[in-house]
mmCIF file of C-alpha atoms in Angstrom:
data_model
loop_
_atom_site.group_PDB
_atom_site.id
_atom_site.type_symbol
_atom_site.label_atom_id
_atom_site.label_comp_id
_atom_site.label_asym_id
_atom_site.label_seq_id
_atom_site.Cartn_x
_atom_site.Cartn_y
_atom_site.Cartn_z
ATOM 1 C CA MET A 293 0.000 0.000 0.000
ATOM 2 C CA ASN A 294 1.204 3.507 -0.753
ATOM 3 C CA VAL A 295 0.429 6.691 1.050
ATOM 4 C CA ALA A 296 1.221 10.173 -0.181
ATOM 5 C CA LYS A 297 0.947 13.545 1.439
ATOM 6 C CA PRO A 298 -0.978 16.620 0.309
ATOM 7 C CA VAL A 299 0.284 19.214 -2.113
ATOM 8 C CA GLY A 300 4.049 19.502 -2.351
ATOM 9 C CA LEU A 301 4.800 16.643 0.052
ATOM 10 C CA LEU A 302 6.584 13.419 -0.798
ATOM 11 C CA SER A 303 4.650 10.202 -1.217
ATOM 12 C CA HIS A 304 5.091 7.450 1.326
ATOM 13 C CA PRO A 305 5.558 3.895 -0.012
ATOM 14 C CA TRP A 306 3.795 1.047 1.748
ATOM 15 C CA GLN A 307 3.361 -2.577 0.789
ATOM 16 C CA ARG A 308 0.401 -4.599 1.884
ATOM 17 C CA PRO A 309 0.574 -8.396 1.596
ATOM 18 C CA GLU A 310 -2.477 -10.272 2.872
ATOM 19 C CA ARG A 311 -4.060 -7.193 4.475
ATOM 20 C CA ALA A 312 -0.854 -6.583 6.447
ATOM 21 C CA PHE A 313 0.529 -3.067 6.627
ATOM 22 C CA ALA A 314 4.319 -3.210 6.514
ATOM 23 C CA VAL A 315 5.936 -0.717 8.850
ATOM 24 C CA ALA A 316 8.766 1.207 7.197
ATOM 25 C CA ALA A 317 11.911 1.963 9.147
ATOM 26 C CA VAL A 318 11.700 5.353 10.798
ATOM 27 C CA GLY A 319 14.228 7.864 9.494
ATOM 28 C CA LEU A 320 14.999 10.669 11.928
ATOM 29 C CA ALA A 321 16.195 13.963 10.517
ATOM 30 C CA CYS A 322 17.751 15.151 13.749
ATOM 31 C CA CYS A 323 17.760 14.048 17.343
ATOM 32 C CA VAL A 324 17.217 16.330 20.292
ATOM 33 C CA ALA A 325 18.741 15.066 23.512
ATOM 34 C CA GLY A 326 16.219 14.175 26.187
ATOM 35 C CA CYS A 327 16.524 16.288 29.296
ATOM 36 C CA SER A 328 17.356 14.608 32.553
ATOM 37 C CA ALA A 329 14.992 14.507 35.488
ATOM 38 C CA GLY A 330 14.826 17.841 37.252
ATOM 39 C CA ASP A 331 16.103 19.969 34.354
ATOM 40 C CA GLU A 332 14.928 23.558 34.455
ATOM 41 C CA ASP A 333 15.003 26.317 31.894
ATOM 42 C CA SER A 334 16.775 29.489 32.992
ATOM 43 C CA ALA A 335 15.031 32.732 32.203
ATOM 44 C CA GLY A 336 17.950 34.876 33.367
ATOM 45 C CA PRO A 337 20.480 35.168 36.188
ATOM 46 C CA GLY A 338 18.961 33.676 39.301
ATOM 47 C CA ALA A 339 15.583 33.109 37.610
ATOM 48 C CA VAL A 340 13.988 29.778 36.776
ATOM 49 C CA THR A 341 11.025 29.244 34.451
ATOM 50 C CA LEU A 342 9.131 26.159 35.576
ATOM 51 C CA PRO A 343 7.159 24.181 33.014
ATOM 52 C CA SER A 344 3.502 25.115 32.941
ATOM 53 C CA VAL A 345 0.942 22.323 32.849
ATOM 54 C CA VAL A 346 -1.220 21.641 29.784
ATOM 55 C CA GLU A 347 -4.595 20.686 31.208
ATOM 56 C CA PRO A 348 -6.295 17.428 30.138
ATOM 57 C CA LEU A 349 -8.839 17.749 27.344
ATOM 58 C CA HIS A 350 -11.073 14.794 28.199
ATOM 59 C CA ALA A 351 -11.818 12.444 31.098
ATOM 60 C CA PRO A 352 -11.568 8.659 30.620
ATOM 61 C CA ASP A 353 -15.322 8.014 30.725
ATOM 62 C CA ALA A 354 -16.080 10.653 28.107
ATOM 63 C CA VAL A 355 -13.269 9.415 25.856
ATOM 64 C CA CYS A 356 -14.379 5.790 25.980
ATOM 65 C CA GLN A 357 -18.030 6.645 25.476
ATOM 66 C CA ARG A 358 -17.259 8.675 22.352
ATOM 67 C CA TRP A 359 -14.674 6.223 21.009
ATOM 68 C CA THR A 360 -16.910 3.175 21.451
ATOM 69 C CA GLN A 361 -19.932 4.880 19.934
ATOM 70 C CA ASP A 362 -18.125 6.271 16.898
ATOM 71 C CA ARG A 363 -16.261 3.042 16.092
ATOM 72 C CA LEU A 364 -19.319 0.783 15.913
ATOM 73 C CA ASP A 365 -19.513 0.900 12.107
ATOM 74 C CA LEU A 366 -16.271 0.897 10.116
ATOM 75 C CA ALA A 367 -17.746 -0.613 6.944
ATOM 76 C CA GLU A 368 -16.103 0.491 3.706
ATOM 77 C CA GLY A 369 -19.309 0.169 1.698
ATOM 78 C CA THR A 370 -19.314 -0.621 -2.004
ATOM 79 C CA TRP A 371 -18.131 1.234 -5.081
ATOM 80 C CA SER A 372 -20.413 1.471 -8.109
ATOM 81 C CA GLY A 373 -17.741 2.708 -10.524
ATOM 82 C CA ASP A 374 -15.802 0.816 -13.149
ATOM 83 C CA LEU A 375 -12.112 0.992 -14.067
ATOM 84 C CA ALA A 376 -12.649 -0.398 -17.564
ATOM 85 C CA THR A 377 -15.042 2.388 -18.544
ATOM 86 C CA CYS A 378 -13.491 5.057 -16.277
ATOM 87 C CA ALA A 379 -16.757 5.570 -14.430
ATOM 88 C CA PRO A 380 -16.067 7.261 -11.057
ATOM 89 C CA GLY A 381 -19.288 5.852 -9.669
ATOM 90 C CA THR A 382 -20.447 6.506 -6.138
ATOM 91 C CA TRP A 383 -19.268 5.447 -2.727
ATOM 92 C CA SER A 384 -22.222 3.839 -1.003
ATOM 93 C CA GLU A 385 -23.491 5.052 2.320
ATOM 94 C CA PRO A 386 -22.883 4.733 5.143
ATOM 95 C CA ALA A 387 -19.223 4.446 4.114
ATOM 96 C CA ARG A 388 -18.665 8.157 3.492
ATOM 97 C CA ALA A 389 -20.441 8.948 6.758
ATOM 98 C CA ASN A 390 -18.259 6.368 8.508
ATOM 99 C CA ALA A 391 -15.078 8.012 7.222
ATOM 100 C CA LEU A 392 -16.282 11.480 8.178
ATOM 101 C CA ARG A 393 -17.244 10.245 11.640
ATOM 102 C CA GLN A 394 -13.731 8.834 12.166
ATOM 103 C CA LEU A 395 -12.189 12.133 11.099
ATOM 104 C CA ASN A 396 -14.393 14.069 13.510
ATOM 105 C CA LEU A 397 -13.691 11.560 16.284
ATOM 106 C CA TYR A 398 -9.969 12.222 15.982
ATOM 107 C CA ARG A 399 -10.589 15.961 15.794
ATOM 108 C CA TRP A 400 -12.719 15.810 18.945
ATOM 109 C CA LEU A 401 -9.965 13.945 20.786
ATOM 110 C CA ALA A 402 -7.589 16.754 19.794
ATOM 111 C CA GLY A 403 -9.997 19.516 20.838
ATOM 112 C CA ARG A 404 -10.846 20.546 17.276
ATOM 113 C CA ALA A 405 -14.225 21.487 15.849
ATOM 114 C CA ALA A 406 -16.088 19.017 13.660
ATOM 115 C CA VAL A 407 -15.937 19.371 9.877
ATOM 116 C CA SER A 408 -18.563 18.602 7.261
ATOM 117 C CA ALA A 409 -18.459 17.058 3.788
ATOM 118 C CA ASP A 410 -18.872 19.437 0.870
ATOM 119 C CA PRO A 411 -20.756 17.926 -2.134
ATOM 120 C CA ASP A 412 -18.550 19.601 -4.741
ATOM 121 C CA LYS A 413 -15.402 18.471 -2.955
ATOM 122 C CA ASN A 414 -16.834 14.946 -2.738
ATOM 123 C CA VAL A 415 -17.131 14.911 -6.549
ATOM 124 C CA ARG A 416 -13.476 15.875 -7.007
ATOM 125 C CA ALA A 417 -12.395 13.379 -4.350
ATOM 126 C CA GLN A 418 -14.376 10.598 -6.048
ATOM 127 C CA SER A 419 -12.806 11.369 -9.440
ATOM 128 C CA CYS A 420 -9.416 11.409 -7.712
ATOM 129 C CA ALA A 421 -9.998 7.921 -6.260
ATOM 130 C CA LEU A 422 -10.861 6.545 -9.703
ATOM 131 C CA LEU A 423 -7.728 8.107 -11.208
ATOM 132 C CA LEU A 424 -5.417 6.631 -8.577
ATOM 133 C CA ASP A 425 -7.059 3.211 -8.637
ATOM 134 C CA ALA A 426 -6.985 3.008 -12.439
ATOM 135 C CA ASN A 427 -3.225 3.629 -12.463
ATOM 136 C CA ASP A 428 -2.394 1.864 -9.188
ATOM 137 C CA GLN A 429 -0.070 4.659 -8.177
ATOM 138 C CA LEU A 430 -0.080 7.974 -6.406
ATOM 139 C CA SER A 431 0.575 11.506 -7.561
ATOM 140 C CA HIS A 432 -0.589 14.936 -6.519
ATOM 141 C CA ALA A 433 0.040 16.065 -10.120
ATOM 142 C CA PRO A 434 -1.128 13.171 -12.304
ATOM 143 C CA PRO A 435 -0.323 13.655 -16.008
ATOM 144 C CA ASP A 436 -3.030 13.706 -18.646
ATOM 145 C CA THR A 437 -1.517 10.508 -20.062
ATOM 146 C CA TRP A 438 -2.824 8.534 -17.104
ATOM 147 C CA ALA A 439 -5.696 6.133 -17.639
ATOM 148 C CA CYS A 440 -9.083 7.606 -16.665
ATOM 149 C CA TYR A 441 -7.591 11.114 -16.493
ATOM 150 C CA SER A 442 -10.004 13.958 -15.818
ATOM 151 C CA ALA A 443 -9.546 17.564 -14.793
ATOM 152 C CA ALA A 444 -11.705 16.954 -11.721
ATOM 153 C CA GLY A 445 -9.639 13.950 -10.695
ATOM 154 C CA ALA A 446 -6.357 15.770 -11.172
ATOM 155 C CA GLN A 447 -7.588 18.745 -9.163
ATOM 156 C CA GLY A 448 -8.797 16.438 -6.419
ATOM 157 C CA ALA A 449 -5.395 14.734 -6.270
ATOM 158 C CA SER A 450 -3.690 18.110 -5.850
ATOM 159 C CA GLU A 451 -5.920 18.988 -2.899
ATOM 160 C CA SER A 452 -6.044 15.707 -0.994
ATOM 161 C CA ASN A 453 -4.443 13.210 1.282
ATOM 162 C CA ILE A 454 -4.251 10.204 -1.050
ATOM 163 C CA ILE A 455 -3.789 6.501 -0.437
ATOM 164 C CA LEU A 456 -4.159 3.163 -2.194
ATOM 165 C CA GLU A 457 -6.664 1.942 0.372
ATOM 166 C CA PRO A 458 -10.425 2.445 0.874
ATOM 167 C CA GLY A 459 -11.586 5.598 2.571
ATOM 168 C CA VAL A 460 -12.568 4.514 6.086
ATOM 169 C CA ILE A 461 -9.379 2.722 7.116
ATOM 170 C CA ALA A 462 -7.463 5.535 5.395
ATOM 171 C CA VAL A 463 -8.369 7.916 8.228
ATOM 172 C CA ASP A 464 -6.652 5.674 10.796
ATOM 173 C CA LEU A 465 -3.574 5.417 8.593
ATOM 174 C CA TYR A 466 -3.357 9.171 8.047
ATOM 175 C CA MET A 467 -3.473 9.742 11.795
ATOM 176 C CA ILE A 468 -0.654 7.268 12.456
ATOM 177 C CA ASP A 469 1.359 8.798 9.562
ATOM 178 C CA ASP A 470 4.038 6.147 9.819
ATOM 179 C CA GLY A 471 7.180 5.910 7.705
ATOM 180 C CA ALA A 472 10.510 7.524 7.004
ATOM 181 C CA SER A 473 9.092 9.824 4.315
ATOM 182 C CA ASN A 474 6.545 11.196 6.774
ATOM 183 C CA ALA A 475 8.835 11.662 9.774
ATOM 184 C CA LYS A 476 9.978 15.159 8.810
ATOM 185 C CA ARG A 477 6.489 16.608 8.296
ATOM 186 C CA MET A 478 3.682 14.372 9.596
ATOM 187 C CA GLY A 479 1.618 16.063 6.920
ATOM 188 C CA HIS A 480 -1.382 13.737 6.816
ATOM 189 C CA ARG A 481 -2.041 14.130 10.529
ATOM 190 C CA ARG A 482 -1.413 17.862 10.520
ATOM 191 C CA TRP A 483 -3.900 18.365 7.690
ATOM 192 C CA LEU A 484 -6.637 16.364 9.415
ATOM 193 C CA LEU A 485 -6.166 18.195 12.719
ATOM 194 C CA TRP A 486 -5.757 21.637 11.152
ATOM 195 C CA ASP A 487 -7.899 23.980 13.241
ATOM 196 C CA ALA A 488 -8.867 26.107 10.211
ATOM 197 C CA LEU A 489 -10.356 23.096 8.410
ATOM 198 C CA SER A 490 -14.130 23.349 8.069
ATOM 199 C CA THR A 491 -15.164 21.271 5.028
ATOM 200 C CA VAL A 492 -13.631 18.248 3.338
ATOM 201 C CA GLY A 493 -14.285 15.996 0.377
ATOM 202 C CA LEU A 494 -14.306 12.210 0.636
ATOM 203 C CA GLY A 495 -14.098 9.777 -2.253
ATOM 204 C CA SER A 496 -13.222 6.107 -2.493
ATOM 205 C CA SER A 497 -13.069 3.225 -4.910
ATOM 206 C CA ALA A 498 -12.320 -0.368 -3.993
ATOM 207 C CA GLY A 499 -8.578 0.247 -4.134
ATOM 208 C CA ALA A 500 -7.895 3.942 -3.537
ATOM 209 C CA SER A 501 -9.300 6.953 -1.742
ATOM 210 C CA CYS A 502 -8.840 10.700 -1.533
ATOM 211 C CA LEU A 503 -9.593 12.951 1.426
ATOM 212 C CA LEU A 504 -9.684 16.523 0.156
ATOM 213 C CA VAL A 505 -8.276 18.796 2.839
ATOM 214 C CA LEU A 506 -7.374 22.100 1.214
ATOM 215 C CA ASP A 507 -9.645 24.757 2.681
ATOM 216 C CA SER A 508 -9.709 28.489 3.163
ATOM 217 C CA GLY A 509 -9.388 29.759 6.688
ATOM 218 C CA GLU A 510 -6.959 31.036 9.250
ATOM 219 C CA PRO A 511 -5.579 29.005 12.161
ATOM 220 C CA ASP A 512 -6.753 30.007 15.589
ATOM 221 C CA ALA A 513 -4.529 31.204 18.383
ATOM 222 C CA LEU A 514 -4.108 27.762 19.952
ATOM 223 C CA GLY A 515 -0.551 27.859 21.233
ATOM 224 C CA ILE A 516 0.369 24.168 21.571
ATOM 225 C CA ARG A 517 -0.989 21.267 19.523
ATOM 226 C CA LEU A 518 -0.385 17.788 20.886
ATOM 227 C CA TRP A 519 -0.946 14.270 19.550
ATOM 228 C CA PRO A 520 -1.761 12.291 21.559
ATOM 229 C CA PRO A 521 -3.435 15.166 23.414
ATOM 230 C CA ALA A 522 -3.162 15.792 27.132
ATOM 231 C CA GLY A 523 -5.567 13.722 29.204
ATOM 232 C CA ALA A 524 -7.225 10.377 28.594
ATOM 233 C CA PHE A 525 -6.529 8.839 25.193
ATOM 234 C CA PRO A 526 -7.880 5.496 23.905
ATOM 235 C CA HIS A 527 -5.203 2.865 23.531
ATOM 236 C CA ASP A 528 -7.137 1.759 20.449
ATOM 237 C CA ALA A 529 -6.413 5.155 18.910
ATOM 238 C CA TYR A 530 -2.745 4.670 19.755
ATOM 239 C CA ALA A 531 -2.833 1.227 18.112
ATOM 240 C CA PRO A 532 -5.944 1.250 15.873
ATOM 241 C CA ARG A 533 -7.605 -2.021 14.882
ATOM 242 C CA ASN A 534 -5.101 -4.025 16.900
ATOM 243 C CA ASP A 535 -7.922 -6.380 17.874
ATOM 244 C CA ASP A 536 -8.367 -7.455 14.224
ATOM 245 C CA ALA A 537 -6.105 -10.424 13.532
ATOM 246 C CA THR A 538 -6.476 -9.951 9.754
ATOM 247 C CA ILE A 539 -4.886 -6.475 9.796
ATOM 248 C CA LEU A 540 -1.394 -5.571 10.912
ATOM 249 C CA MET A 541 -1.458 -1.833 11.506
ATOM 250 C CA PRO A 542 1.351 0.474 12.570
ATOM 251 C CA THR A 543 0.939 2.312 15.869
ATOM 252 C CA LEU A 544 2.001 5.644 17.292
ATOM 253 C CA ASP A 545 5.145 3.876 18.492
ATOM 254 C CA GLN A 546 6.120 3.985 14.812
ATOM 255 C CA GLY A 547 4.184 7.032 13.633
ATOM 256 C CA GLY A 548 5.241 9.156 16.560
ATOM 257 C CA TRP A 549 3.952 11.641 19.090
ATOM 258 C CA THR A 550 3.861 15.224 17.843
ATOM 259 C CA ILE A 551 4.031 18.703 19.360
ATOM 260 C CA GLU A 552 3.265 21.751 17.208
ATOM 261 C CA THR A 553 3.324 25.475 17.887
ATOM 262 C CA LEU A 554 2.392 28.473 15.796
ATOM 263 C CA ASP A 555 4.885 30.996 17.092
ATOM 264 C CA MET A 556 7.400 29.327 19.425
ATOM 265 C CA PRO A 557 10.581 27.847 17.859
ATOM 266 C CA MET A 558 11.349 24.337 19.082
ATOM 267 C CA ASP A 559 14.898 23.900 17.751
ATOM 268 C CA SER A 560 16.488 24.055 21.211
ATOM 269 C CA ALA A 561 13.809 22.006 22.960
ATOM 270 C CA ASN A 562 14.711 19.233 25.380
ATOM 271 C CA VAL A 563 12.051 16.535 25.696
ATOM 272 C CA GLN A 564 11.718 14.053 28.555
ATOM 273 C CA LEU A 565 9.080 11.320 28.732
ATOM 274 C CA THR A 566 8.293 9.269 31.810
ATOM 275 C CA GLU A 567 6.050 6.213 32.122
ATOM 276 C CA ASP A 568 4.408 6.027 35.529
ATOM 277 C CA GLY A 569 7.293 8.108 36.854
ATOM 278 C CA VAL A 570 10.130 6.172 35.165
ATOM 279 C CA VAL A 571 12.167 7.997 32.497
ATOM 280 C CA ARG A 572 11.865 6.308 29.101
ATOM 281 C CA PRO A 573 14.314 6.856 26.203
ATOM 282 C CA ILE A 574 12.922 8.537 23.107
ATOM 283 C CA LEU A 575 14.172 9.615 19.686
ATOM 284 C CA VAL A 576 13.223 13.158 18.744
ATOM 285 C CA ASN A 577 13.284 14.986 15.422
ATOM 286 C CA ALA A 578 12.228 18.456 14.382
ATOM 287 C CA LEU A 579 9.263 18.893 12.039
ATOM 288 C CA GLU A 580 9.631 21.038 8.956
ATOM 289 C CA PRO A 581 7.387 24.106 8.734
ATOM 290 C CA ALA A 582 4.010 23.526 7.137
ATOM 291 C CA GLY A 583 0.932 25.566 6.426
ATOM 292 C CA GLN A 584 -0.796 24.168 9.490
ATOM 293 C CA SER A 585 1.963 25.117 11.958
ATOM 294 C CA GLU A 586 5.383 26.716 11.814
ATOM 295 C CA TYR A 587 7.250 24.703 14.438
ATOM 296 C CA GLY A 588 7.051 21.172 15.724
ATOM 297 C CA LEU A 589 8.661 18.053 17.127
ATOM 298 C CA ARG A 590 8.065 14.354 16.664
ATOM 299 C CA PHE A 591 9.273 11.664 19.043
ATOM 300 C CA ILE A 592 9.049 7.881 19.220
ATOM 301 C CA PRO A 593 9.851 5.306 21.903
ATOM 302 C CA ASP A 594 13.423 4.057 21.674
ATOM 303 C CA GLY A 595 13.354 0.322 22.351
ATOM 304 C CA TRP A 596 10.076 0.084 24.279
ATOM 305 C CA THR A 597 6.338 0.002 23.582
ATOM 306 C CA ALA A 598 3.619 2.135 25.120
ATOM 307 C CA LYS A 599 1.110 0.132 27.159
ATOM 308 C CA ARG A 600 -2.572 0.517 27.883
ATOM 309 C CA GLY A 601 -3.221 1.576 31.460
ATOM 310 C CA SER A 602 0.013 3.568 31.716
ATOM 311 C CA THR A 603 0.316 7.307 32.280
ATOM 312 C CA TYR A 604 2.994 9.191 30.376
ATOM 313 C CA GLU A 605 4.285 12.623 31.311
ATOM 314 C CA VAL A 606 6.072 14.719 28.699
ATOM 315 C CA THR A 607 8.172 17.687 29.799
ATOM 316 C CA VAL A 608 9.514 20.179 27.262
ATOM 317 C CA THR A 609 12.209 22.617 28.400
ATOM 318 C CA GLY A 610 14.870 24.725 26.723
ATOM 319 C CA ILE A 611 12.227 26.924 25.060
ATOM 320 C CA PRO A 612 10.811 30.342 26.025
ATOM 321 C CA GLN A 613 7.664 28.807 27.549
ATOM 322 C CA PRO A 614 8.441 25.310 28.892
ATOM 323 C CA PHE A 615 5.481 23.032 29.531
ATOM 324 C CA ARG A 616 4.510 19.554 30.548
ATOM 325 C CA TYR A 617 1.494 17.347 30.069
ATOM 326 C CA GLN A 618 0.231 13.863 30.834
ATOM 327 C CA VAL A 619 -1.323 11.268 28.535
ATOM 328 C CA GLU A 620 -3.250 8.382 30.044
ATOM 329 C CA LEU A 621 -3.664 5.426 27.673
ATOM 330 C CA VAL A 622 -7.034 4.037 28.647
ATOM 331 C CA SER A 623 -8.674 0.780 27.646
ATOM 332 C CA CYS A 624 -12.128 1.285 26.137
ATOM 333 C CA ALA A 625 -12.830 -2.417 25.519
#
């Protein structure tokens, strides 16, 4: 399976034998040394700036209630189109609604407003899915020599997260954003959690899908963007579909935790992560600037795996406004 990012971002190669998602080796652009326990950030001679606390977004009961309710139906539906005749067809309901519900579930977990599907964007996204499926490859600028080329499909490809998978499971994969080609930007995730996003387009065939994410709007003044967010977080969002023996999905151990800011450089940041009070080693890399946020970090566990039931505290120092937050991986089974 292949995943590519939105406009101007490199595609991400995947291979999928027998419904198994191969996890690519993580390539780290740069590593930021983890700070030791008790590190403090000096604000001047004799002054110490203590990390402020990012308050939890959601309580465990609310998280599990929403997660369980919104994950009841993950059906991909059926596609009425045809590759031989280049008919884009339609994506049967409730599949499009299922994909949109997953997107809004993730946005709710992150404290973002819900988005809606725009009919015109759905048309471009559906033509995009046909175009990708017909050629079994990904491009945000498909040439007019491609089979089943259309202006609508090409425009949709230039505006979308694209993947050679159906549209419902695609949302989970975008949020994990695993792979060496994604490590420097985490573009799929950043698009889906963009606070200025208000409408999207969703289209899918049997073998490809497009989630149109380009939108007009200005980001809000939210200072710190976290994934996973502070507070209770479903372990099944950390490791989606891990209860399905027919699917081998990557997890956030591979995709990575991310911190984004609009106006606070993170180049000198020191990041420490503890699990139930014990310092855990992590690998950290800076995120390249993107339209959704100017500064950011990504980090992954170094030689260990996050566990359900554990509480993780992340402390970020070495920046003008140090902060810390806790993530509780809760079981919603």
